[in-house]
Amino acid sequence: MSASFERLIDGVIDALQSHVVPNSSDDFVRGQVFSAIYALNGLKLAADWKAEPLLEQVRLQDDTFATVKRLADGMVHPEIPPTPRIRGDVSDAAAIEALRDDGDRRLGQLLLWASGEGVRAGNRDAAAAIERLLRRAICDQLKIELATTPKSMLQQIAGGERDGGAAQG
């Protein structure tokens, strides 16, 4: 997305928030304006959709996979993919998203394994460290996801927030 398109959307949102909302005493109209602001924020995020947030999630997953492999040395565990899973300049968001989703599935399998009773009987300290690592990585990945998700319309209305953009991570 070009900077001018982003400025255009931001300008429309600002005009609605600065001039229309404060000067409207009709709750229905105010609700419609907030709906339009919400839709514009969603449009801005969708138009700005780039592969970078997905690549960041895949890189985070790859770092986690490498660390789990090191910590689980000698333990029988679910398959860990070779890393890095993306080499070179990849910009196909759909392909990266599929890779990210596969990584999510594998992280979930590893978390179930690490938190299971069977693995804990073998090496409790390593399993606990792996479980903590996986839970932290999943939380970090959610922060990336939330940063590219528009705030809820009700949150904007209730909080009277003027930025209305992506949720803060």
PDB file of N, CA and C in Angstrom, residues 4-87:
ATOM      1  N   SER A   4       0.405   7.384   0.434  1.00  0.00           N
ATOM      2  CA  SER A   4      -0.695   8.307   0.160  1.00  0.00           C
ATOM      3  C   SER A   4      -2.053   7.639   0.402  1.00  0.00           C
ATOM      4  N   PHE A   5      -2.184   6.376   0.084  1.00  0.00           N
ATOM      5  CA  PHE A   5      -3.445   5.669   0.347  1.00  0.00           C
ATOM      6  C   PHE A   5      -3.683   5.586   1.850  1.00  0.00           C
ATOM      7  N   GLU A   6      -2.637   5.264   2.600  1.00  0.00           N
ATOM      8  CA  GLU A   6      -2.757   5.181   4.055  1.00  0.00           C
ATOM      9  C   GLU A   6      -3.142   6.542   4.637  1.00  0.00           C
ATOM     10  N   ARG A   7      -2.520   7.599   4.141  1.00  0.00           N
ATOM     11  CA  ARG A   7      -2.861   8.947   4.615  1.00  0.00           C
ATOM     12  C   ARG A   7      -4.308   9.302   4.270  1.00  0.00           C
ATOM     13  N   LEU A   8      -4.755   8.881   3.111  1.00  0.00           N
ATOM     14  CA  LEU A   8      -6.130   9.129   2.699  1.00  0.00           C
ATOM     15  C   LEU A   8      -7.109   8.463   3.674  1.00  0.00           C
ATOM     16  N   ILE A   9      -6.894   7.198   3.951  1.00  0.00           N
ATOM     17  CA  ILE A   9      -7.765   6.471   4.884  1.00  0.00           C
ATOM     18  C   ILE A   9      -7.694   7.112   6.271  1.00  0.00           C
ATOM     19  N   ASP A  10      -6.473   7.417   6.731  1.00  0.00           N
ATOM     20  CA  ASP A  10      -6.313   8.059   8.042  1.00  0.00           C
ATOM     21  C   ASP A  10      -7.021   9.419   8.086  1.00  0.00           C
ATOM     22  N   GLY A  11      -6.960  10.149   6.990  1.00  0.00           N
ATOM     23  CA  GLY A  11      -7.628  11.447   6.928  1.00  0.00           C
ATOM     24  C   GLY A  11      -9.142  11.327   7.009  1.00  0.00           C
ATOM     25  N   VAL A  12      -9.700  10.347   6.314  1.00  0.00           N
ATOM     26  CA  VAL A  12     -11.148  10.133   6.368  1.00  0.00           C
ATOM     27  C   VAL A  12     -11.552   9.733   7.786  1.00  0.00           C
ATOM     28  N   ILE A  13     -10.788   8.820   8.386  1.00  0.00           N
ATOM     29  CA  ILE A  13     -11.081   8.388   9.760  1.00  0.00           C
ATOM     30  C   ILE A  13     -10.995   9.576  10.715  1.00  0.00           C
ATOM     31  N   ASP A  14      -9.946  10.369  10.574  1.00  0.00           N
ATOM     32  CA  ASP A  14      -9.784  11.531  11.449  1.00  0.00           C
ATOM     33  C   ASP A  14     -10.941  12.509  11.289  1.00  0.00           C
ATOM     34  N   ALA A  15     -11.363  12.751  10.048  1.00  0.00           N
ATOM     35  CA  ALA A  15     -12.486  13.667   9.811  1.00  0.00           C
ATOM     36  C   ALA A  15     -13.762  13.136  10.457  1.00  0.00           C
ATOM     37  N   LEU A  16     -13.991  11.837  10.326  1.00  0.00           N
ATOM     38  CA  LEU A  16     -15.180  11.259  10.940  1.00  0.00           C
ATOM     39  C   LEU A  16     -15.131  11.380  12.464  1.00  0.00           C
ATOM     40  N   GLN A  17     -13.957  11.078  13.035  1.00  0.00           N
ATOM     41  CA  GLN A  17     -13.823  11.121  14.496  1.00  0.00           C
ATOM     42  C   GLN A  17     -13.802  12.544  15.037  1.00  0.00           C
ATOM     43  N   SER A  18     -13.218  13.463  14.310  1.00  0.00           N
ATOM     44  CA  SER A  18     -13.065  14.836  14.798  1.00  0.00           C
ATOM     45  C   SER A  18     -14.286  15.708  14.549  1.00  0.00           C
ATOM     46  N   HIS A  19     -14.981  15.465  13.438  1.00  0.00           N
ATOM     47  CA  HIS A  19     -16.049  16.382  13.052  1.00  0.00           C
ATOM     48  C   HIS A  19     -17.439  15.768  13.087  1.00  0.00           C
ATOM     49  N   VAL A  20     -17.575  14.547  12.630  1.00  0.00           N
ATOM     50  CA  VAL A  20     -18.914  13.955  12.549  1.00  0.00           C
ATOM     51  C   VAL A  20     -19.373  13.427  13.905  1.00  0.00           C
ATOM     52  N   VAL A  21     -18.529  12.608  14.558  1.00  0.00           N
ATOM     53  CA  VAL A  21     -18.935  12.008  15.836  1.00  0.00           C
ATOM     54  C   VAL A  21     -19.242  13.072  16.893  1.00  0.00           C
ATOM     55  N   PRO A  22     -18.373  14.056  17.127  1.00  0.00           N
ATOM     56  CA  PRO A  22     -18.674  15.042  18.179  1.00  0.00           C
ATOM     57  C   PRO A  22     -19.895  15.909  17.883  1.00  0.00           C
ATOM     58  N   ASN A  23     -20.230  16.061  16.608  1.00  0.00           N
ATOM     59  CA  ASN A  23     -21.341  16.940  16.244  1.00  0.00           C
ATOM     60  C   ASN A  23     -22.646  16.191  15.997  1.00  0.00           C
ATOM     61  N   SER A  24     -22.666  14.936  16.342  1.00  0.00           N
ATOM     62  CA  SER A  24     -23.878  14.148  16.142  1.00  0.00           C
ATOM     63  C   SER A  24     -24.464  13.758  17.490  1.00  0.00           C
ATOM     64  N   SER A  25     -25.721  14.119  17.704  1.00  0.00           N
ATOM     65  CA  SER A  25     -26.386  13.753  18.959  1.00  0.00           C
ATOM     66  C   SER A  25     -27.244  12.504  18.786  1.00  0.00           C
ATOM     67  N   ASP A  26     -27.367  12.032  17.561  1.00  0.00           N
ATOM     68  CA  ASP A  26     -28.181  10.854  17.268  1.00  0.00           C
ATOM     69  C   ASP A  26     -27.331   9.596  17.461  1.00  0.00           C
ATOM     70  N   ASP A  27     -27.723   8.747  18.412  1.00  0.00           N
ATOM     71  CA  ASP A  27     -26.957   7.525  18.703  1.00  0.00           C
ATOM     72  C   ASP A  27     -26.868   6.597  17.497  1.00  0.00           C
ATOM     73  N   PHE A  28     -27.940   6.533  16.700  1.00  0.00           N
ATOM     74  CA  PHE A  28     -27.915   5.675  15.525  1.00  0.00           C
ATOM     75  C   PHE A  28     -26.849   6.154  14.537  1.00  0.00           C
ATOM     76  N   VAL A  29     -26.803   7.442  14.294  1.00  0.00           N
ATOM     77  CA  VAL A  29     -25.816   8.004  13.367  1.00  0.00           C
ATOM     78  C   VAL A  29     -24.405   7.764  13.902  1.00  0.00           C
ATOM     79  N   ARG A  30     -24.226   7.995  15.190  1.00  0.00           N
ATOM     80  CA  ARG A  30     -22.906   7.771  15.791  1.00  0.00           C
ATOM     81  C   ARG A  30     -22.484   6.304  15.616  1.00  0.00           C
ATOM     82  N   GLY A  31     -23.423   5.389  15.810  1.00  0.00           N
ATOM     83  CA  GLY A  31     -23.124   3.966  15.620  1.00  0.00           C
ATOM     84  C   GLY A  31     -22.729   3.665  14.184  1.00  0.00           C
ATOM     85  N   GLN A  32     -23.419   4.291  13.255  1.00  0.00           N
ATOM     86  CA  GLN A  32     -23.092   4.089  11.841  1.00  0.00           C
ATOM     87  C   GLN A  32     -21.709   4.655  11.512  1.00  0.00           C
ATOM     88  N   VAL A  33     -21.376   5.783  12.102  1.00  0.00           N
ATOM     89  CA  VAL A  33     -20.056   6.382  11.866  1.00  0.00           C
ATOM     90  C   VAL A  33     -18.960   5.465  12.436  1.00  0.00           C
ATOM     91  N   PHE A  34     -19.181   4.947  13.639  1.00  0.00           N
ATOM     92  CA  PHE A  34     -18.200   4.031  14.208  1.00  0.00           C
ATOM     93  C   PHE A  34     -18.067   2.772  13.354  1.00  0.00           C
ATOM     94  N   SER A  35     -19.169   2.310  12.774  1.00  0.00           N
ATOM     95  CA  SER A  35     -19.110   1.161  11.864  1.00  0.00           C
ATOM     96  C   SER A  35     -18.269   1.486  10.634  1.00  0.00           C
ATOM     97  N   ALA A  36     -18.445   2.683  10.110  1.00  0.00           N
ATOM     98  CA  ALA A  36     -17.652   3.101   8.944  1.00  0.00           C
ATOM     99  C   ALA A  36     -16.172   3.199   9.308  1.00  0.00           C
ATOM    100  N   ILE A  37     -15.866   3.724  10.491  1.00  0.00           N
ATOM    101  CA  ILE A  37     -14.472   3.823  10.939  1.00  0.00           C
ATOM    102  C   ILE A  37     -13.872   2.427  11.066  1.00  0.00           C
ATOM    103  N   TYR A  38     -14.634   1.518  11.638  1.00  0.00           N
ATOM    104  CA  TYR A  38     -14.175   0.138  11.790  1.00  0.00           C
ATOM    105  C   TYR A  38     -13.892  -0.479  10.413  1.00  0.00           C
ATOM    106  N   ALA A  39     -14.806  -0.274   9.490  1.00  0.00           N
ATOM    107  CA  ALA A  39     -14.627  -0.819   8.141  1.00  0.00           C
ATOM    108  C   ALA A  39     -13.406  -0.207   7.456  1.00  0.00           C
ATOM    109  N   LEU A  40     -13.196   1.082   7.628  1.00  0.00           N
ATOM    110  CA  LEU A  40     -12.033   1.739   7.027  1.00  0.00           C
ATOM    111  C   LEU A  40     -10.721   1.208   7.624  1.00  0.00           C
ATOM    112  N   ASN A  41     -10.706   0.984   8.934  1.00  0.00           N
ATOM    113  CA  ASN A  41      -9.509   0.406   9.553  1.00  0.00           C
ATOM    114  C   ASN A  41      -9.239  -0.992   9.013  1.00  0.00           C
ATOM    115  N   GLY A  42     -10.292  -1.775   8.829  1.00  0.00           N
ATOM    116  CA  GLY A  42     -10.128  -3.103   8.245  1.00  0.00           C
ATOM    117  C   GLY A  42      -9.620  -3.029   6.821  1.00  0.00           C
ATOM    118  N   LEU A  43     -10.139  -2.080   6.052  1.00  0.00           N
ATOM    119  CA  LEU A  43      -9.679  -1.885   4.673  1.00  0.00           C
ATOM    120  C   LEU A  43      -8.201  -1.506   4.647  1.00  0.00           C
ATOM    121  N   LYS A  44      -7.825  -0.616   5.550  1.00  0.00           N
ATOM    122  CA  LYS A  44      -6.423  -0.178   5.605  1.00  0.00           C
ATOM    123  C   LYS A  44      -5.498  -1.364   5.899  1.00  0.00           C
ATOM    124  N   LEU A  45      -5.889  -2.187   6.856  1.00  0.00           N
ATOM    125  CA  LEU A  45      -5.063  -3.347   7.181  1.00  0.00           C
ATOM    126  C   LEU A  45      -5.033  -4.350   6.037  1.00  0.00           C
ATOM    127  N   ALA A  46      -6.186  -4.582   5.407  1.00  0.00           N
ATOM    128  CA  ALA A  46      -6.237  -5.542   4.308  1.00  0.00           C
ATOM    129  C   ALA A  46      -5.426  -5.041   3.116  1.00  0.00           C
ATOM    130  N   ALA A  47      -5.489  -3.748   2.842  1.00  0.00           N
ATOM    131  CA  ALA A  47      -4.746  -3.193   1.719  1.00  0.00           C
ATOM    132  C   ALA A  47      -3.252  -3.225   1.996  1.00  0.00           C
ATOM    133  N   ASP A  48      -2.898  -3.184   3.257  1.00  0.00           N
ATOM    134  CA  ASP A  48      -1.497  -3.172   3.648  1.00  0.00           C
ATOM    135  C   ASP A  48      -0.951  -4.579   3.869  1.00  0.00           C
ATOM    136  N   TRP A  49      -1.773  -5.585   3.591  1.00  0.00           N
ATOM    137  CA  TRP A  49      -1.350  -6.939   3.885  1.00  0.00           C
ATOM    138  C   TRP A  49      -0.094  -7.274   3.090  1.00  0.00           C
ATOM    139  N   LYS A  50       0.918  -7.559   3.831  1.00  0.00           N
ATOM    140  CA  LYS A  50       2.195  -7.924   3.244  1.00  0.00           C
ATOM    141  C   LYS A  50       2.625  -9.240   3.859  1.00  0.00           C
ATOM    142  N   ALA A  51       3.640  -9.809   3.303  1.00  0.00           N
ATOM    143  CA  ALA A  51       4.133 -11.082   3.806  1.00  0.00           C
ATOM    144  C   ALA A  51       4.936 -10.925   5.096  1.00  0.00           C
ATOM    145  N   GLU A  52       5.347  -9.717   5.430  1.00  0.00           N
ATOM    146  CA  GLU A  52       6.254  -9.525   6.569  1.00  0.00           C
ATOM    147  C   GLU A  52       5.731 -10.064   7.897  1.00  0.00           C
ATOM    148  N   PRO A  53       4.463  -9.790   8.296  1.00  0.00           N
ATOM    149  CA  PRO A  53       4.004 -10.374   9.563  1.00  0.00           C
ATOM    150  C   PRO A  53       4.026 -11.901   9.546  1.00  0.00           C
ATOM    151  N   LEU A  54       3.687 -12.481   8.409  1.00  0.00           N
ATOM    152  CA  LEU A  54       3.735 -13.937   8.292  1.00  0.00           C
ATOM    153  C   LEU A  54       5.171 -14.442   8.357  1.00  0.00           C
ATOM    154  N   LEU A  55       6.069 -13.753   7.665  1.00  0.00           N
ATOM    155  CA  LEU A  55       7.482 -14.147   7.704  1.00  0.00           C
ATOM    156  C   LEU A  55       8.030 -14.056   9.121  1.00  0.00           C
ATOM    157  N   GLU A  56       7.611 -13.028   9.852  1.00  0.00           N
ATOM    158  CA  GLU A  56       8.054 -12.880  11.229  1.00  0.00           C
ATOM    159  C   GLU A  56       7.577 -14.058  12.083  1.00  0.00           C
ATOM    160  N   GLN A  57       6.342 -14.492  11.854  1.00  0.00           N
ATOM    161  CA  GLN A  57       5.827 -15.646  12.590  1.00  0.00           C
ATOM    162  C   GLN A  57       6.578 -16.929  12.217  1.00  0.00           C
ATOM    163  N   VAL A  58       6.870 -17.116  10.936  1.00  0.00           N
ATOM    164  CA  VAL A  58       7.602 -18.313  10.499  1.00  0.00           C
ATOM    165  C   VAL A  58       9.015 -18.310  11.081  1.00  0.00           C
ATOM    166  N   ARG A  59       9.664 -17.152  11.098  1.00  0.00           N
ATOM    167  CA  ARG A  59      11.005 -17.064  11.686  1.00  0.00           C
ATOM    168  C   ARG A  59      10.969 -17.390  13.181  1.00  0.00           C
ATOM    169  N   LEU A  60       9.963 -16.887  13.866  1.00  0.00           N
ATOM    170  CA  LEU A  60       9.798 -17.191  15.283  1.00  0.00           C
ATOM    171  C   LEU A  60       9.604 -18.694  15.481  1.00  0.00           C
ATOM    172  N   GLN A  61       8.774 -19.301  14.652  1.00  0.00           N
ATOM    173  CA  GLN A  61       8.579 -20.748  14.723  1.00  0.00           C
ATOM    174  C   GLN A  61       9.885 -21.494  14.478  1.00  0.00           C
ATOM    175  N   ASP A  62      10.631 -21.062  13.462  1.00  0.00           N
ATOM    176  CA  ASP A  62      11.897 -21.731  13.141  1.00  0.00           C
ATOM    177  C   ASP A  62      12.886 -21.652  14.301  1.00  0.00           C
ATOM    178  N   ASP A  63      12.979 -20.486  14.938  1.00  0.00           N
ATOM    179  CA  ASP A  63      13.845 -20.352  16.113  1.00  0.00           C
ATOM    180  C   ASP A  63      13.396 -21.300  17.217  1.00  0.00           C
ATOM    181  N   THR A  64      12.091 -21.404  17.387  1.00  0.00           N
ATOM    182  CA  THR A  64      11.548 -22.300  18.414  1.00  0.00           C
ATOM    183  C   THR A  64      11.851 -23.751  18.076  1.00  0.00           C
ATOM    184  N   PHE A  65      11.648 -24.134  16.822  1.00  0.00           N
ATOM    185  CA  PHE A  65      11.950 -25.509  16.410  1.00  0.00           C
ATOM    186  C   PHE A  65      13.416 -25.853  16.674  1.00  0.00           C
ATOM    187  N   ALA A  66      14.315 -24.944  16.325  1.00  0.00           N
ATOM    188  CA  ALA A  66      15.747 -25.189  16.525  1.00  0.00           C
ATOM    189  C   ALA A  66      16.076 -25.355  18.007  1.00  0.00           C
ATOM    190  N   THR A  67      15.462 -24.529  18.846  1.00  0.00           N
ATOM    191  CA  THR A  67      15.722 -24.622  20.285  1.00  0.00           C
ATOM    192  C   THR A  67      15.134 -25.902  20.865  1.00  0.00           C
ATOM    193  N   VAL A  68      13.938 -26.278  20.429  1.00  0.00           N
ATOM    194  CA  VAL A  68      13.336 -27.535  20.903  1.00  0.00           C
ATOM    195  C   VAL A  68      14.222 -28.712  20.500  1.00  0.00           C
ATOM    196  N   LYS A  69      14.703 -28.685  19.280  1.00  0.00           N
ATOM    197  CA  LYS A  69      15.576 -29.775  18.806  1.00  0.00           C
ATOM    198  C   LYS A  69      16.813 -29.894  19.693  1.00  0.00           C
ATOM    199  N   ARG A  70      17.390 -28.759  20.059  1.00  0.00           N
ATOM    200  CA  ARG A  70      18.573 -28.768  20.915  1.00  0.00           C
ATOM    201  C   ARG A  70      18.238 -29.265  22.317  1.00  0.00           C
ATOM    202  N   LEU A  71      17.140 -28.782  22.882  1.00  0.00           N
ATOM    203  CA  LEU A  71      16.760 -29.161  24.243  1.00  0.00           C
ATOM    204  C   LEU A  71      16.301 -30.620  24.335  1.00  0.00           C
ATOM    205  N   ALA A  72      15.712 -31.131  23.270  1.00  0.00           N
ATOM    206  CA  ALA A  72      15.166 -32.488  23.274  1.00  0.00           C
ATOM    207  C   ALA A  72      16.162 -33.513  22.749  1.00  0.00           C
ATOM    208  N   ASP A  73      17.416 -33.159  22.723  1.00  0.00           N
ATOM    209  CA  ASP A  73      18.455 -34.043  22.193  1.00  0.00           C
ATOM    210  C   ASP A  73      18.372 -35.424  22.847  1.00  0.00           C
ATOM    211  N   GLY A  74      18.187 -36.430  22.044  1.00  0.00           N
ATOM    212  CA  GLY A  74      18.126 -37.801  22.528  1.00  0.00           C
ATOM    213  C   GLY A  74      16.739 -38.258  22.940  1.00  0.00           C
ATOM    214  N   MET A  75      15.773 -37.353  22.997  1.00  0.00           N
ATOM    215  CA  MET A  75      14.407 -37.726  23.376  1.00  0.00           C
ATOM    216  C   MET A  75      13.612 -38.064  22.117  1.00  0.00           C
ATOM    217  N   VAL A  76      12.660 -38.960  22.271  1.00  0.00           N
ATOM    218  CA  VAL A  76      11.766 -39.297  21.155  1.00  0.00           C
ATOM    219  C   VAL A  76      10.637 -38.275  21.165  1.00  0.00           C
ATOM    220  N   HIS A  77      10.508 -37.537  20.079  1.00  0.00           N
ATOM    221  CA  HIS A  77       9.541 -36.444  20.011  1.00  0.00           C
ATOM    222  C   HIS A  77       8.912 -36.389  18.627  1.00  0.00           C
ATOM    223  N   PRO A  78       7.811 -35.648  18.487  1.00  0.00           N
ATOM    224  CA  PRO A  78       7.220 -35.465  17.154  1.00  0.00           C
ATOM    225  C   PRO A  78       8.246 -34.836  16.201  1.00  0.00           C
ATOM    226  N   GLU A  79       8.031 -35.058  14.929  1.00  0.00           N
ATOM    227  CA  GLU A  79       8.971 -34.565  13.921  1.00  0.00           C
ATOM    228  C   GLU A  79       9.098 -33.042  13.976  1.00  0.00           C
ATOM    229  N   ILE A  80      10.343 -32.603  13.903  1.00  0.00           N
ATOM    230  CA  ILE A  80      10.652 -31.175  13.851  1.00  0.00           C
ATOM    231  C   ILE A  80      11.198 -30.892  12.455  1.00  0.00           C
ATOM    232  N   PRO A  81      10.594 -29.920  11.756  1.00  0.00           N
ATOM    233  CA  PRO A  81      11.052 -29.652  10.388  1.00  0.00           C
ATOM    234  C   PRO A  81      12.456 -29.040  10.379  1.00  0.00           C
ATOM    235  N   PRO A  82      13.194 -29.295   9.312  1.00  0.00           N
ATOM    236  CA  PRO A  82      14.500 -28.631   9.181  1.00  0.00           C
ATOM    237  C   PRO A  82      14.286 -27.119   9.033  1.00  0.00           C
ATOM    238  N   THR A  83      15.206 -26.364   9.606  1.00  0.00           N
ATOM    239  CA  THR A  83      15.095 -24.904   9.561  1.00  0.00           C
ATOM    240  C   THR A  83      16.336 -24.314   8.919  1.00  0.00           C
ATOM    241  N   PRO A  84      16.223 -23.154   8.314  1.00  0.00           N
ATOM    242  CA  PRO A  84      15.024 -22.341   8.109  1.00  0.00           C
ATOM    243  C   PRO A  84      14.137 -22.951   7.034  1.00  0.00           C
ATOM    244  N   ARG A  85      12.842 -22.778   7.206  1.00  0.00           N
ATOM    245  CA  ARG A  85      11.896 -23.331   6.238  1.00  0.00           C
ATOM    246  C   ARG A  85      11.705 -22.419   5.039  1.00  0.00           C
ATOM    247  N   ILE A  86      12.096 -21.163   5.152  1.00  0.00           N
ATOM    248  CA  ILE A  86      12.016 -20.227   4.025  1.00  0.00           C
ATOM    249  C   ILE A  86      13.424 -19.759   3.713  1.00  0.00           C
ATOM    250  N   ARG A  87      13.790 -19.951   2.461  1.00  0.00           N
ATOM    251  CA  ARG A  87      15.098 -19.509   2.004  1.00  0.00           C
ATOM    252  C   ARG A  87      14.895 -18.512   0.865  1.00  0.00           C
TER     253      ARG A  87
END
